[in-house]
Amino acid sequence: MSNQTGQSLERVKQAINAASLESGRAPGSTNLIAVSKTFDANAIRPALDAGHRIFGENRVQEAVGKWQELRREYLGIELHLIGPLQSNKAKEAVQTFDVIHTIDREKIAKALKSEMEKQGRNLPCFVQINTGEEPQKAGVSPREADTFISYCTRETGLSVAGLMCIPPVEDAPGPHFALLQKIAERNNLDQLSMGMSADYETAIRFGATYVRVGSGVFGARNYT
Ligand SMILES: *Cc1c(COP(=O)(O)O)cnc(C)c1O
């Protein structure tokens, strides 16, 4: 079991390096977020023991307990929130996470900024873009992206590092990654959080600086 996670992690890292080289990008220019949602501390430890430190979770409540425990055992953990955030969870989110990928409305931007000020933390943030304009999906529509990004940086003073997207499952991801890259470029943002287990190599070709890989590292998730 534990060996399995270490080996998968190594395989994904090699694939990331290969895709970086192929697309003429410097090795190390794409960071791997190992997405550990639904996996408990015991399942995550092998990745930490292998030296990995960047992890992602999609639920605040789920992350609090297990990462408090793991942070006592390992130094240098960087935890990314990659799932939707309710403003009543802003306090716990700012206490628990180091980077927030899912800013998509004014209310949440304001709530996070105010919590960061209270806690004396300034977390890098990503604005989530709903590149496929799917009604059920979180994120700002591409048409509203420039206005919202400027609201976040100018009005609330959040540190917007970049953009994040989750392409529609039924689409080829390339055009969505290209759109995210274009919106980031015209807003002078360097960081792109895009690509999951199925498409992270494609995302790297389109300039991903963070890929979010879950099942490719930890195996299939069991939601029951
Ligand atoms: C679960 C999740 C991932 C990882 O998905 P895999 O297909 O398991 O790699 C990436 N990004 C987000 C936002 C997720 O919720």
PDB file of C-alpha atoms and ligand atoms in Angstrom:
ATOM      1  CA  MET A   1       0.000   0.000   0.000  1.00  0.00           C
ATOM      2  CA  SER A   2       2.474   2.615   1.166  1.00  0.00           C
ATOM      3  CA  ASN A   3       5.008   1.614  -1.475  1.00  0.00           C
ATOM      4  CA  GLN A   4       2.283   2.000  -4.061  1.00  0.00           C
ATOM      5  CA  THR A   5       1.713   5.670  -3.218  1.00  0.00           C
ATOM      6  CA  GLY A   6       5.435   6.399  -3.230  1.00  0.00           C
ATOM      7  CA  GLN A   7       5.805   4.770  -6.637  1.00  0.00           C
ATOM      8  CA  SER A   8       2.773   6.537  -8.112  1.00  0.00           C
ATOM      9  CA  LEU A   9       4.094   9.849  -6.829  1.00  0.00           C
ATOM     10  CA  GLU A  10       7.447   9.176  -8.462  1.00  0.00           C
ATOM     11  CA  ARG A  11       5.770   8.202 -11.745  1.00  0.00           C
ATOM     12  CA  VAL A  12       3.648  11.374 -11.823  1.00  0.00           C
ATOM     13  CA  LYS A  13       6.706  13.533 -11.055  1.00  0.00           C
ATOM     14  CA  GLN A  14       8.623  11.942 -13.914  1.00  0.00           C
ATOM     15  CA  ALA A  15       5.689  12.479 -16.285  1.00  0.00           C
ATOM     16  CA  ILE A  16       5.537  16.133 -15.198  1.00  0.00           C
ATOM     17  CA  ASN A  17       9.250  16.583 -15.925  1.00  0.00           C
ATOM     18  CA  ALA A  18       8.931  14.851 -19.295  1.00  0.00           C
ATOM     19  CA  ALA A  19       5.967  17.047 -20.300  1.00  0.00           C
ATOM     20  CA  SER A  20       7.844  20.173 -19.150  1.00  0.00           C
ATOM     21  CA  LEU A  21      10.889  19.280 -21.221  1.00  0.00           C
ATOM     22  CA  GLU A  22       8.774  18.407 -24.256  1.00  0.00           C
ATOM     23  CA  SER A  23       7.051  21.772 -24.163  1.00  0.00           C
ATOM     24  CA  GLY A  24      10.307  23.648 -23.724  1.00  0.00           C
ATOM     25  CA  ARG A  25       9.625  24.605 -20.143  1.00  0.00           C
ATOM     26  CA  ALA A  26      12.135  24.484 -17.324  1.00  0.00           C
ATOM     27  CA  PRO A  27      12.029  21.377 -15.132  1.00  0.00           C
ATOM     28  CA  GLY A  28      10.435  22.394 -11.867  1.00  0.00           C
ATOM     29  CA  SER A  29       8.243  25.075 -13.449  1.00  0.00           C
ATOM     30  CA  THR A  30       5.132  22.997 -12.697  1.00  0.00           C
ATOM     31  CA  ASN A  31       4.280  22.173  -9.091  1.00  0.00           C
ATOM     32  CA  LEU A  32       2.447  18.991  -8.185  1.00  0.00           C
ATOM     33  CA  ILE A  33      -0.470  19.350  -5.777  1.00  0.00           C
ATOM     34  CA  ALA A  34      -1.170  15.841  -4.469  1.00  0.00           C
ATOM     35  CA  VAL A  35      -4.938  15.862  -3.932  1.00  0.00           C
ATOM     36  CA  SER A  36      -5.619  13.838  -0.789  1.00  0.00           C
ATOM     37  CA  LYS A  37      -9.387  14.373  -0.426  1.00  0.00           C
ATOM     38  CA  THR A  38     -11.193  11.287   0.977  1.00  0.00           C
ATOM     39  CA  PHE A  39      -7.855   9.753   2.064  1.00  0.00           C
ATOM     40  CA  ASP A  40      -7.044   9.622   5.768  1.00  0.00           C
ATOM     41  CA  ALA A  41      -3.769  10.547   7.470  1.00  0.00           C
ATOM     42  CA  ASN A  42      -2.455   6.989   7.223  1.00  0.00           C
ATOM     43  CA  ALA A  43      -2.904   6.973   3.473  1.00  0.00           C
ATOM     44  CA  ILE A  44      -1.214  10.389   3.126  1.00  0.00           C
ATOM     45  CA  ARG A  45       1.894   9.640   5.260  1.00  0.00           C
ATOM     46  CA  PRO A  46       3.672   7.592   2.558  1.00  0.00           C
ATOM     47  CA  ALA A  47       3.633  10.657   0.289  1.00  0.00           C
ATOM     48  CA  LEU A  48       5.035  12.802   3.116  1.00  0.00           C
ATOM     49  CA  ASP A  49       7.643  10.131   3.903  1.00  0.00           C
ATOM     50  CA  ALA A  50       8.670  10.234   0.236  1.00  0.00           C
ATOM     51  CA  GLY A  51       9.380  13.945   0.740  1.00  0.00           C
ATOM     52  CA  HIS A  52       6.295  15.440  -0.896  1.00  0.00           C
ATOM     53  CA  ARG A  53       4.955  18.591   0.786  1.00  0.00           C
ATOM     54  CA  ILE A  54       2.302  20.176  -1.455  1.00  0.00           C
ATOM     55  CA  PHE A  55      -1.213  18.816  -0.966  1.00  0.00           C
ATOM     56  CA  GLY A  56      -4.752  19.752  -1.932  1.00  0.00           C
ATOM     57  CA  GLU A  57      -8.105  19.206  -0.247  1.00  0.00           C
ATOM     58  CA  ASN A  58     -11.554  20.194  -1.439  1.00  0.00           C
ATOM     59  CA  ARG A  59     -13.430  20.381   1.884  1.00  0.00           C
ATOM     60  CA  VAL A  60     -12.491  22.652   4.759  1.00  0.00           C
ATOM     61  CA  GLN A  61     -14.069  20.442   7.412  1.00  0.00           C
ATOM     62  CA  GLU A  62     -12.381  17.291   6.179  1.00  0.00           C
ATOM     63  CA  ALA A  63      -8.988  18.986   5.985  1.00  0.00           C
ATOM     64  CA  VAL A  64      -8.952  20.502   9.495  1.00  0.00           C
ATOM     65  CA  GLY A  65      -8.573  17.326  11.562  1.00  0.00           C
ATOM     66  CA  LYS A  66      -6.218  15.295   9.436  1.00  0.00           C
ATOM     67  CA  TRP A  67      -3.851  18.138   8.561  1.00  0.00           C
ATOM     68  CA  GLN A  68      -3.623  19.406  12.148  1.00  0.00           C
ATOM     69  CA  GLU A  69      -2.356  15.942  12.980  1.00  0.00           C
ATOM     70  CA  LEU A  70       0.012  15.719   9.994  1.00  0.00           C
ATOM     71  CA  ARG A  71       1.445  19.217  10.530  1.00  0.00           C
ATOM     72  CA  ARG A  72       2.554  18.109  14.000  1.00  0.00           C
ATOM     73  CA  GLU A  73       4.566  15.302  12.385  1.00  0.00           C
ATOM     74  CA  TYR A  74       5.994  16.938   9.251  1.00  0.00           C
ATOM     75  CA  LEU A  75       7.486  20.364   8.605  1.00  0.00           C
ATOM     76  CA  GLY A  76       7.030  22.497   5.513  1.00  0.00           C
ATOM     77  CA  ILE A  77       3.563  21.339   4.465  1.00  0.00           C
ATOM     78  CA  GLU A  78       1.814  23.609   1.943  1.00  0.00           C
ATOM     79  CA  LEU A  79      -1.925  22.954   1.840  1.00  0.00           C
ATOM     80  CA  HIS A  80      -4.120  24.175  -1.020  1.00  0.00           C
ATOM     81  CA  LEU A  81      -7.909  24.553  -0.873  1.00  0.00           C
ATOM     82  CA  ILE A  82      -9.203  23.449  -4.276  1.00  0.00           C
ATOM     83  CA  GLY A  83     -12.920  23.050  -3.497  1.00  0.00           C
ATOM     84  CA  PRO A  84     -15.775  25.528  -3.121  1.00  0.00           C
ATOM     85  CA  LEU A  85     -15.745  27.730  -0.046  1.00  0.00           C
ATOM     86  CA  GLN A  86     -18.686  29.105   1.969  1.00  0.00           C
ATOM     87  CA  SER A  87     -18.088  32.431   3.677  1.00  0.00           C
ATOM     88  CA  ASN A  88     -19.029  30.948   7.069  1.00  0.00           C
ATOM     89  CA  LYS A  89     -15.995  28.671   6.675  1.00  0.00           C
ATOM     90  CA  ALA A  90     -13.595  31.511   5.863  1.00  0.00           C
ATOM     91  CA  LYS A  91     -12.102  31.540   9.355  1.00  0.00           C
ATOM     92  CA  GLU A  92     -11.277  27.825   9.361  1.00  0.00           C
ATOM     93  CA  ALA A  93     -10.083  28.007   5.770  1.00  0.00           C
ATOM     94  CA  VAL A  94      -7.574  30.759   6.584  1.00  0.00           C
ATOM     95  CA  GLN A  95      -6.416  28.819   9.672  1.00  0.00           C
ATOM     96  CA  THR A  96      -5.996  25.556   7.769  1.00  0.00           C
ATOM     97  CA  PHE A  97      -4.811  26.392   4.255  1.00  0.00           C
ATOM     98  CA  ASP A  98      -1.836  28.178   2.715  1.00  0.00           C
ATOM     99  CA  VAL A  99      -3.276  28.841  -0.754  1.00  0.00           C
ATOM    100  CA  ILE A 100      -6.931  29.240  -1.875  1.00  0.00           C
ATOM    101  CA  HIS A 101      -7.796  28.257  -5.468  1.00  0.00           C
ATOM    102  CA  THR A 102     -11.515  28.887  -5.556  1.00  0.00           C
ATOM    103  CA  ILE A 103     -12.317  32.594  -5.303  1.00  0.00           C
ATOM    104  CA  ASP A 104     -15.342  33.224  -7.512  1.00  0.00           C
ATOM    105  CA  ARG A 105     -17.595  35.823  -5.906  1.00  0.00           C
ATOM    106  CA  GLU A 106     -17.340  39.130  -4.105  1.00  0.00           C
ATOM    107  CA  LYS A 107     -18.756  37.812  -0.854  1.00  0.00           C
ATOM    108  CA  ILE A 108     -16.094  35.134  -0.523  1.00  0.00           C
ATOM    109  CA  ALA A 109     -13.294  37.495  -1.562  1.00  0.00           C
ATOM    110  CA  LYS A 110     -14.350  39.979   1.129  1.00  0.00           C
ATOM    111  CA  ALA A 111     -14.815  37.315   3.812  1.00  0.00           C
ATOM    112  CA  LEU A 112     -11.369  35.847   3.121  1.00  0.00           C
ATOM    113  CA  LYS A 113      -9.616  39.193   3.118  1.00  0.00           C
ATOM    114  CA  SER A 114     -11.191  40.172   6.394  1.00  0.00           C
ATOM    115  CA  GLU A 115     -10.212  36.830   7.989  1.00  0.00           C
ATOM    116  CA  MET A 116      -6.655  37.119   6.673  1.00  0.00           C
ATOM    117  CA  GLU A 117      -6.361  40.546   8.275  1.00  0.00           C
ATOM    118  CA  LYS A 118      -7.688  39.235  11.585  1.00  0.00           C
ATOM    119  CA  GLN A 119      -5.272  36.297  11.546  1.00  0.00           C
ATOM    120  CA  GLY A 120      -2.329  38.276  10.166  1.00  0.00           C
ATOM    121  CA  ARG A 121      -1.984  35.948   7.181  1.00  0.00           C
ATOM    122  CA  ASN A 122      -1.762  36.901   3.524  1.00  0.00           C
ATOM    123  CA  LEU A 123      -2.563  33.793   1.511  1.00  0.00           C
ATOM    124  CA  PRO A 124      -1.958  33.663  -2.236  1.00  0.00           C
ATOM    125  CA  CYS A 125      -5.292  33.219  -4.020  1.00  0.00           C
ATOM    126  CA  PHE A 126      -6.493  31.929  -7.374  1.00  0.00           C
ATOM    127  CA  VAL A 127      -9.632  33.104  -9.126  1.00  0.00           C
ATOM    128  CA  GLN A 128     -11.633  30.144 -10.419  1.00  0.00           C
ATOM    129  CA  ILE A 129     -12.857  30.561 -13.991  1.00  0.00           C
ATOM    130  CA  ASN A 130     -15.795  28.495 -15.273  1.00  0.00           C
ATOM    131  CA  THR A 131     -14.248  28.143 -18.732  1.00  0.00           C
ATOM    132  CA  GLY A 132     -17.046  25.860 -19.954  1.00  0.00           C
ATOM    133  CA  GLU A 133     -19.756  28.176 -18.529  1.00  0.00           C
ATOM    134  CA  GLU A 134     -21.409  25.164 -16.932  1.00  0.00           C
ATOM    135  CA  PRO A 135     -24.384  26.255 -14.818  1.00  0.00           C
ATOM    136  CA  GLN A 136     -23.718  23.681 -12.062  1.00  0.00           C
ATOM    137  CA  LYS A 137     -20.027  24.525 -11.782  1.00  0.00           C
ATOM    138  CA  ALA A 138     -18.335  27.111  -9.558  1.00  0.00           C
ATOM    139  CA  GLY A 139     -16.222  29.876 -11.077  1.00  0.00           C
ATOM    140  CA  VAL A 140     -16.535  33.242 -12.760  1.00  0.00           C
ATOM    141  CA  SER A 141     -17.602  33.249 -16.405  1.00  0.00           C
ATOM    142  CA  PRO A 142     -14.791  34.158 -18.827  1.00  0.00           C
ATOM    143  CA  ARG A 143     -16.680  37.351 -19.801  1.00  0.00           C
ATOM    144  CA  GLU A 144     -16.692  38.572 -16.203  1.00  0.00           C
ATOM    145  CA  ALA A 145     -13.162  37.458 -15.417  1.00  0.00           C
ATOM    146  CA  ASP A 146     -11.259  40.726 -15.975  1.00  0.00           C
ATOM    147  CA  THR A 147     -13.707  42.771 -13.898  1.00  0.00           C
ATOM    148  CA  PHE A 148     -13.729  40.241 -11.077  1.00  0.00           C
ATOM    149  CA  ILE A 149      -9.929  39.856 -10.984  1.00  0.00           C
ATOM    150  CA  SER A 150      -9.566  43.607 -10.801  1.00  0.00           C
ATOM    151  CA  TYR A 151     -12.199  43.744  -8.030  1.00  0.00           C
ATOM    152  CA  CYS A 152     -10.228  41.174  -6.016  1.00  0.00           C
ATOM    153  CA  THR A 153      -6.888  42.933  -6.339  1.00  0.00           C
ATOM    154  CA  ARG A 154      -7.984  46.600  -6.252  1.00  0.00           C
ATOM    155  CA  GLU A 155     -11.106  46.595  -4.044  1.00  0.00           C
ATOM    156  CA  THR A 156     -10.411  43.819  -1.546  1.00  0.00           C
ATOM    157  CA  GLY A 157      -6.596  43.783  -1.722  1.00  0.00           C
ATOM    158  CA  LEU A 158      -6.371  39.999  -1.993  1.00  0.00           C
ATOM    159  CA  SER A 159      -3.077  38.652  -3.367  1.00  0.00           C
ATOM    160  CA  VAL A 160      -4.255  37.107  -6.616  1.00  0.00           C
ATOM    161  CA  ALA A 161      -1.468  34.828  -7.854  1.00  0.00           C
ATOM    162  CA  GLY A 162      -3.296  33.297 -10.776  1.00  0.00           C
ATOM    163  CA  LEU A 163      -6.284  31.457 -12.196  1.00  0.00           C
ATOM    164  CA  MET A 164      -7.785  28.008 -11.791  1.00  0.00           C
ATOM    165  CA  CYS A 165     -10.178  25.970 -13.927  1.00  0.00           C
ATOM    166  CA  ILE A 166     -11.838  22.567 -14.140  1.00  0.00           C
ATOM    167  CA  PRO A 167     -12.797  21.886 -17.783  1.00  0.00           C
ATOM    168  CA  PRO A 168     -16.102  20.129 -18.539  1.00  0.00           C
ATOM    169  CA  VAL A 169     -15.596  16.343 -18.377  1.00  0.00           C
ATOM    170  CA  GLU A 170     -16.987  15.799 -21.864  1.00  0.00           C
ATOM    171  CA  ASP A 171     -14.725  18.356 -23.601  1.00  0.00           C
ATOM    172  CA  ALA A 172     -11.172  18.102 -24.846  1.00  0.00           C
ATOM    173  CA  PRO A 173      -9.323  20.097 -22.162  1.00  0.00           C
ATOM    174  CA  GLY A 174      -6.830  21.910 -24.423  1.00  0.00           C
ATOM    175  CA  PRO A 175      -9.060  24.825 -25.492  1.00  0.00           C
ATOM    176  CA  HIS A 176     -10.093  25.411 -21.850  1.00  0.00           C
ATOM    177  CA  PHE A 177      -6.466  25.505 -20.730  1.00  0.00           C
ATOM    178  CA  ALA A 178      -5.659  27.860 -23.608  1.00  0.00           C
ATOM    179  CA  LEU A 179      -8.507  30.166 -22.585  1.00  0.00           C
ATOM    180  CA  LEU A 180      -7.339  30.215 -18.959  1.00  0.00           C
ATOM    181  CA  GLN A 181      -3.817  31.038 -20.107  1.00  0.00           C
ATOM    182  CA  LYS A 182      -5.098  33.879 -22.279  1.00  0.00           C
ATOM    183  CA  ILE A 183      -7.162  35.426 -19.461  1.00  0.00           C
ATOM    184  CA  ALA A 184      -4.192  35.149 -17.076  1.00  0.00           C
ATOM    185  CA  GLU A 185      -1.836  36.761 -19.565  1.00  0.00           C
ATOM    186  CA  ARG A 186      -3.990  39.809 -20.232  1.00  0.00           C
ATOM    187  CA  ASN A 187      -4.405  40.291 -16.468  1.00  0.00           C
ATOM    188  CA  ASN A 188      -0.658  39.921 -15.788  1.00  0.00           C
ATOM    189  CA  LEU A 189      -1.070  36.820 -13.652  1.00  0.00           C
ATOM    190  CA  ASP A 190       1.734  34.183 -13.710  1.00  0.00           C
ATOM    191  CA  GLN A 191       0.181  31.186 -12.023  1.00  0.00           C
ATOM    192  CA  LEU A 192      -2.129  28.648 -13.668  1.00  0.00           C
ATOM    193  CA  SER A 193      -3.797  25.898 -11.613  1.00  0.00           C
ATOM    194  CA  MET A 194      -5.077  23.425 -14.179  1.00  0.00           C
ATOM    195  CA  GLY A 195      -4.837  19.740 -15.052  1.00  0.00           C
ATOM    196  CA  MET A 196      -5.903  16.673 -13.065  1.00  0.00           C
ATOM    197  CA  SER A 197      -4.972  12.955 -13.275  1.00  0.00           C
ATOM    198  CA  ALA A 198      -6.439  12.560 -16.758  1.00  0.00           C
ATOM    199  CA  ASP A 199      -5.040  15.688 -18.383  1.00  0.00           C
ATOM    200  CA  TYR A 200      -2.132  17.171 -16.428  1.00  0.00           C
ATOM    201  CA  GLU A 201       0.364  16.544 -19.222  1.00  0.00           C
ATOM    202  CA  THR A 202      -1.840  18.542 -21.609  1.00  0.00           C
ATOM    203  CA  ALA A 203      -2.175  21.282 -18.994  1.00  0.00           C
ATOM    204  CA  ILE A 204       1.622  21.548 -18.747  1.00  0.00           C
ATOM    205  CA  ARG A 205       1.819  22.158 -22.502  1.00  0.00           C
ATOM    206  CA  PHE A 206      -0.547  25.076 -21.981  1.00  0.00           C
ATOM    207  CA  GLY A 207       1.566  26.531 -19.191  1.00  0.00           C
ATOM    208  CA  ALA A 208       0.185  25.009 -15.973  1.00  0.00           C
ATOM    209  CA  THR A 209       2.276  26.027 -12.963  1.00  0.00           C
ATOM    210  CA  TYR A 210       0.186  23.874 -10.593  1.00  0.00           C
ATOM    211  CA  VAL A 211      -1.357  20.538 -11.550  1.00  0.00           C
ATOM    212  CA  ARG A 212      -3.810  18.927  -9.129  1.00  0.00           C
ATOM    213  CA  VAL A 213      -3.439  15.150  -9.188  1.00  0.00           C
ATOM    214  CA  GLY A 214      -5.479  12.923  -6.867  1.00  0.00           C
ATOM    215  CA  SER A 215      -6.225   9.397  -8.076  1.00  0.00           C
ATOM    216  CA  GLY A 216      -2.984   9.337 -10.092  1.00  0.00           C
ATOM    217  CA  VAL A 217      -1.093   9.528  -6.794  1.00  0.00           C
ATOM    218  CA  PHE A 218      -3.335   7.938  -4.146  1.00  0.00           C
ATOM    219  CA  GLY A 219      -5.411   5.525  -6.270  1.00  0.00           C
ATOM    220  CA  ALA A 220      -9.168   5.417  -6.827  1.00  0.00           C
ATOM    221  CA  ARG A 221     -11.317   7.264  -4.308  1.00  0.00           C
ATOM    222  CA  ASN A 222     -13.967   5.511  -2.293  1.00  0.00           C
ATOM    223  CA  TYR A 223     -16.749   7.956  -1.491  1.00  0.00           C
ATOM    224  CA  THR A 224     -18.891   5.673   0.669  1.00  0.00           C
TER     225      THR A 224
HETATM  226  C1  LIG B   1     -10.532  15.895  -6.901  1.00  0.00           C
HETATM  227  C2  LIG B   1      -9.977  17.046  -7.579  1.00  0.00           C
HETATM  228  C3  LIG B   1      -8.795  16.945  -8.340  1.00  0.00           C
HETATM  229  C4  LIG B   1      -8.040  15.643  -8.535  1.00  0.00           C
HETATM  230  O1  LIG B   1      -8.767  14.797  -9.352  1.00  0.00           O
HETATM  231  P1  LIG B   1      -8.095  13.435  -9.950  1.00  0.00           P
HETATM  232  O2  LIG B   1      -8.889  13.188 -11.174  1.00  0.00           O
HETATM  233  O3  LIG B   1      -8.273  12.414  -8.900  1.00  0.00           O
HETATM  234  O4  LIG B   1      -6.693  13.733 -10.224  1.00  0.00           O
HETATM  235  C5  LIG B   1      -8.305  18.089  -8.942  1.00  0.00           C
HETATM  236  N1  LIG B   1      -8.930  19.271  -8.828  1.00  0.00           N
HETATM  237  C6  LIG B   1     -10.076  19.414  -8.114  1.00  0.00           C
HETATM  238  C7  LIG B   1     -10.707  20.748  -8.023  1.00  0.00           C
HETATM  239  C8  LIG B   1     -10.632  18.317  -7.474  1.00  0.00           C
HETATM  240  O5  LIG B   1     -11.765  18.476  -6.765  1.00  0.00           O
END
